[in-house]
mmCIF file of C-alpha atoms in Angstrom:
data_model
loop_
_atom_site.group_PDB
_atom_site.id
_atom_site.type_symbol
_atom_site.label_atom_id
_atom_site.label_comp_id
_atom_site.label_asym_id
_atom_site.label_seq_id
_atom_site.Cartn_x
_atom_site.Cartn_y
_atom_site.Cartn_z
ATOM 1 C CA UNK A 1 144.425 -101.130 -89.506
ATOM 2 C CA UNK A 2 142.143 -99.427 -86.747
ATOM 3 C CA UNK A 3 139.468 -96.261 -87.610
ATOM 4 C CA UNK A 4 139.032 -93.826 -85.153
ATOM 5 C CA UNK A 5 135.614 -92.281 -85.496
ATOM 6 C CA UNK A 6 135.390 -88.908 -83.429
ATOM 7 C CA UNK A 7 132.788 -85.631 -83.833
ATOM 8 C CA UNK A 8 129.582 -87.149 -82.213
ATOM 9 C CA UNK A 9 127.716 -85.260 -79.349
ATOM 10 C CA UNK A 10 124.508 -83.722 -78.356
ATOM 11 C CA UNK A 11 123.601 -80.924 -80.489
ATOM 12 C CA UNK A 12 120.232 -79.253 -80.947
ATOM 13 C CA UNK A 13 118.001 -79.241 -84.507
ATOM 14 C CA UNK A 14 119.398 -77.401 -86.953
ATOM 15 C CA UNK A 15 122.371 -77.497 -85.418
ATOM 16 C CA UNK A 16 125.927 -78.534 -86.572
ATOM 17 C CA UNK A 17 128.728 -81.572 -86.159
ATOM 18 C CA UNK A 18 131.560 -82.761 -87.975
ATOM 19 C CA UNK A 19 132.783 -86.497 -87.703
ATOM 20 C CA UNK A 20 136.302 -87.884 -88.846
ATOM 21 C CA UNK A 21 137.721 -90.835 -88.798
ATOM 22 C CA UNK A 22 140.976 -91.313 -89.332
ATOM 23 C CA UNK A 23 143.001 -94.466 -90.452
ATOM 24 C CA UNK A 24 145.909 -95.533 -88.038
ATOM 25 C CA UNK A 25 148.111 -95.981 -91.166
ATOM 26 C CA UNK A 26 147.832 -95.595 -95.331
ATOM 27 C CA UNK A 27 145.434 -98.046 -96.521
ATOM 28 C CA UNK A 28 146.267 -99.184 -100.020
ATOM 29 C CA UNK A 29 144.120 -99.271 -103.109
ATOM 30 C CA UNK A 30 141.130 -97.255 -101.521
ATOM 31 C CA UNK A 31 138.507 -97.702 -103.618
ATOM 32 C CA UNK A 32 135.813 -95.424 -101.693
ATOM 33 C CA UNK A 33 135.518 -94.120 -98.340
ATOM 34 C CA UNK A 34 132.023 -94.049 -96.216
ATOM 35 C CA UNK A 35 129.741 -92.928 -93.457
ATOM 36 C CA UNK A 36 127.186 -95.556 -92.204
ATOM 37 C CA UNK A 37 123.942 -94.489 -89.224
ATOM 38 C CA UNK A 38 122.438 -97.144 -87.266
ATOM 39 C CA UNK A 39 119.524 -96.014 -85.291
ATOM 40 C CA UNK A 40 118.452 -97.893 -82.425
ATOM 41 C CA UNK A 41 115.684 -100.902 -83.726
ATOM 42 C CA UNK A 42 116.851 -99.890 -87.026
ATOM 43 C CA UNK A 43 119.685 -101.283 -89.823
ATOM 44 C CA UNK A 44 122.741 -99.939 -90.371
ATOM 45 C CA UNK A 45 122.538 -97.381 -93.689
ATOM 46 C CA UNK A 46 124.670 -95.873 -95.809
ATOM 47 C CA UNK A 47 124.589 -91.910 -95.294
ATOM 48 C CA UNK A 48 127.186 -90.977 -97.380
ATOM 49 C CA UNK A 49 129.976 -92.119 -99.475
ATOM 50 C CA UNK A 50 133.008 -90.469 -101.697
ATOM 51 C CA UNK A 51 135.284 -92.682 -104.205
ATOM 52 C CA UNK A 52 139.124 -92.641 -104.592
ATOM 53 C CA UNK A 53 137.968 -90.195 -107.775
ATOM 54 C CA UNK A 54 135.845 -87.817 -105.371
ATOM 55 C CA UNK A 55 132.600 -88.949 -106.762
ATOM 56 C CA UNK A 56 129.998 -88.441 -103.706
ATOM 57 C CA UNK A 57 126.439 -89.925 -103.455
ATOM 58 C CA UNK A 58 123.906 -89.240 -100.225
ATOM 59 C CA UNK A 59 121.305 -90.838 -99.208
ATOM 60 C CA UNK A 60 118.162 -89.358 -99.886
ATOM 61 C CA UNK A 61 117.318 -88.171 -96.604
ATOM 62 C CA UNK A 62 120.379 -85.811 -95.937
ATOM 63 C CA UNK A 63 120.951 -84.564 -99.617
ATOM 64 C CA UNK A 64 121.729 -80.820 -99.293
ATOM 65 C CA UNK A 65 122.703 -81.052 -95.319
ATOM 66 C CA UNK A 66 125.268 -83.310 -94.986
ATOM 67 C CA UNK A 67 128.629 -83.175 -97.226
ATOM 68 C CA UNK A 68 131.655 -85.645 -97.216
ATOM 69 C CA UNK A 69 134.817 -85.120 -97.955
ATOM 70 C CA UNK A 70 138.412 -86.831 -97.571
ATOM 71 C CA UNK A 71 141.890 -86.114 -97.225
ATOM 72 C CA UNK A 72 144.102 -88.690 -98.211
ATOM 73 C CA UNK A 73 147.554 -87.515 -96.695
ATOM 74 C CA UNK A 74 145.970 -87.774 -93.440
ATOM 75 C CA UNK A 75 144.329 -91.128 -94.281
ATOM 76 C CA UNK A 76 141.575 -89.538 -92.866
ATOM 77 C CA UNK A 77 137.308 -89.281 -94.252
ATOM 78 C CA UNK A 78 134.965 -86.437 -92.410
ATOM 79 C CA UNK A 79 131.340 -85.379 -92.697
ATOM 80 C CA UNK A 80 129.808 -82.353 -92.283
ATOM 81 C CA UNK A 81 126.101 -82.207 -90.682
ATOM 82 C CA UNK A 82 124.368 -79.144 -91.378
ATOM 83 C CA UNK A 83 121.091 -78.776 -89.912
ATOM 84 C CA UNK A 84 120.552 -81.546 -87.806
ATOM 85 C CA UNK A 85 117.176 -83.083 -87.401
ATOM 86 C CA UNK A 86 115.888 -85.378 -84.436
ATOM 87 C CA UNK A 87 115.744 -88.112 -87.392
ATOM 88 C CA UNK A 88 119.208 -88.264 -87.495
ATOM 89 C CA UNK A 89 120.110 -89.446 -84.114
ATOM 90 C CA UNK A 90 122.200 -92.523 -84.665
ATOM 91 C CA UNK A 91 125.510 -93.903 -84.666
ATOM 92 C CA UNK A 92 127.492 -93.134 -86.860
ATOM 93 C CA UNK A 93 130.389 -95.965 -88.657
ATOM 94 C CA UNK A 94 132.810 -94.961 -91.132
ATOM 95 C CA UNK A 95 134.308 -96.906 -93.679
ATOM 96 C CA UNK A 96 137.057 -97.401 -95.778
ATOM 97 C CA UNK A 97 137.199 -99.808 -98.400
ATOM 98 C CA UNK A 98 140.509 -101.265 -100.409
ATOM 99 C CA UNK A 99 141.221 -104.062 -103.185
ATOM 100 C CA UNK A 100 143.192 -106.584 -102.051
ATOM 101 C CA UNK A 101 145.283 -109.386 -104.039
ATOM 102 C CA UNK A 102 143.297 -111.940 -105.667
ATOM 103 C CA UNK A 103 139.950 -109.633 -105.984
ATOM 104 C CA UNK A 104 139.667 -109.400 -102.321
ATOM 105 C CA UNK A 105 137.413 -106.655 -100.953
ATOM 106 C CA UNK A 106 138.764 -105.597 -97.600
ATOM 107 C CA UNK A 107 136.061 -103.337 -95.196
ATOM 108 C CA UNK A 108 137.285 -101.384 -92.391
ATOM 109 C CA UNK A 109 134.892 -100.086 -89.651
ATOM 110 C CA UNK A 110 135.122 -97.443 -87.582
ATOM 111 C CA UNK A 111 133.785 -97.859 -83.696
ATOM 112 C CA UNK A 112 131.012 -95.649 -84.284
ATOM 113 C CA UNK A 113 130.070 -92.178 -82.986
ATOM 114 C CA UNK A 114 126.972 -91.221 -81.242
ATOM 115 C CA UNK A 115 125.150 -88.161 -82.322
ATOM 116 C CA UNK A 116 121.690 -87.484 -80.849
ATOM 117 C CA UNK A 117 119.788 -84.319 -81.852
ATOM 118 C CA UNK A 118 117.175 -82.945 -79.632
ATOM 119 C CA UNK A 119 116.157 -80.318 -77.826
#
């Protein structure tokens, strides 16, 4: 299975971008889908994440701007950023995370998006 993260760009602050990331087929027994930021010198973090039940949780730092959603039929995860903030120039990973036989966590990784904010 192969991710295709898409949305990044340059965009001024408080300024707008949506990423997606689509699955290249159905991935069985989701259990929660994700949006992970690396900034350069810095760790990867989780940004944002939504369950196979639609529960959502944000990092701290982009409660109230950013907003993730999913639509299964299209095997697909997207985030919304609402205004943008220099802070937030990073690239951007989604994730997709299924059960697999024997208790097996499977992780799938997108290829990453760059967004950069700045004027």
């Amino acid at each position: 299975v192969q991710l295709q993260a898409s949305g990044g760009g340059l965009v001024q602050p408080g300024g707008s971008l949506r990423l997606s990331c689509t699955a290249s087929r159905r991935i069985p027994a989701i259990n929660a889908l994700g949006w992970y930021r690396q900034a350069p010198g810095r760790p990867r973090e989780l940004v944002a994440v939504i369950t196979s039940s639609d529960r959502t949780n944000y990092a701290d730092s982009v409660k109230g701007r950013f907003t993730i959603s999913r639509d299964s039929a299209k095997n697909s995860v997207y985030l919304q950023l609402n205004n943008l903030k220099p802070e937030d120039t990073a690239v951007y990973y989604c994730n997709m995370e299924a059960s697999g036989s024997g208790g097996r966590v499977h992780n799938y990784w997108g290829q990453g998006t760059l967004v950069t904010v700045s004027s």
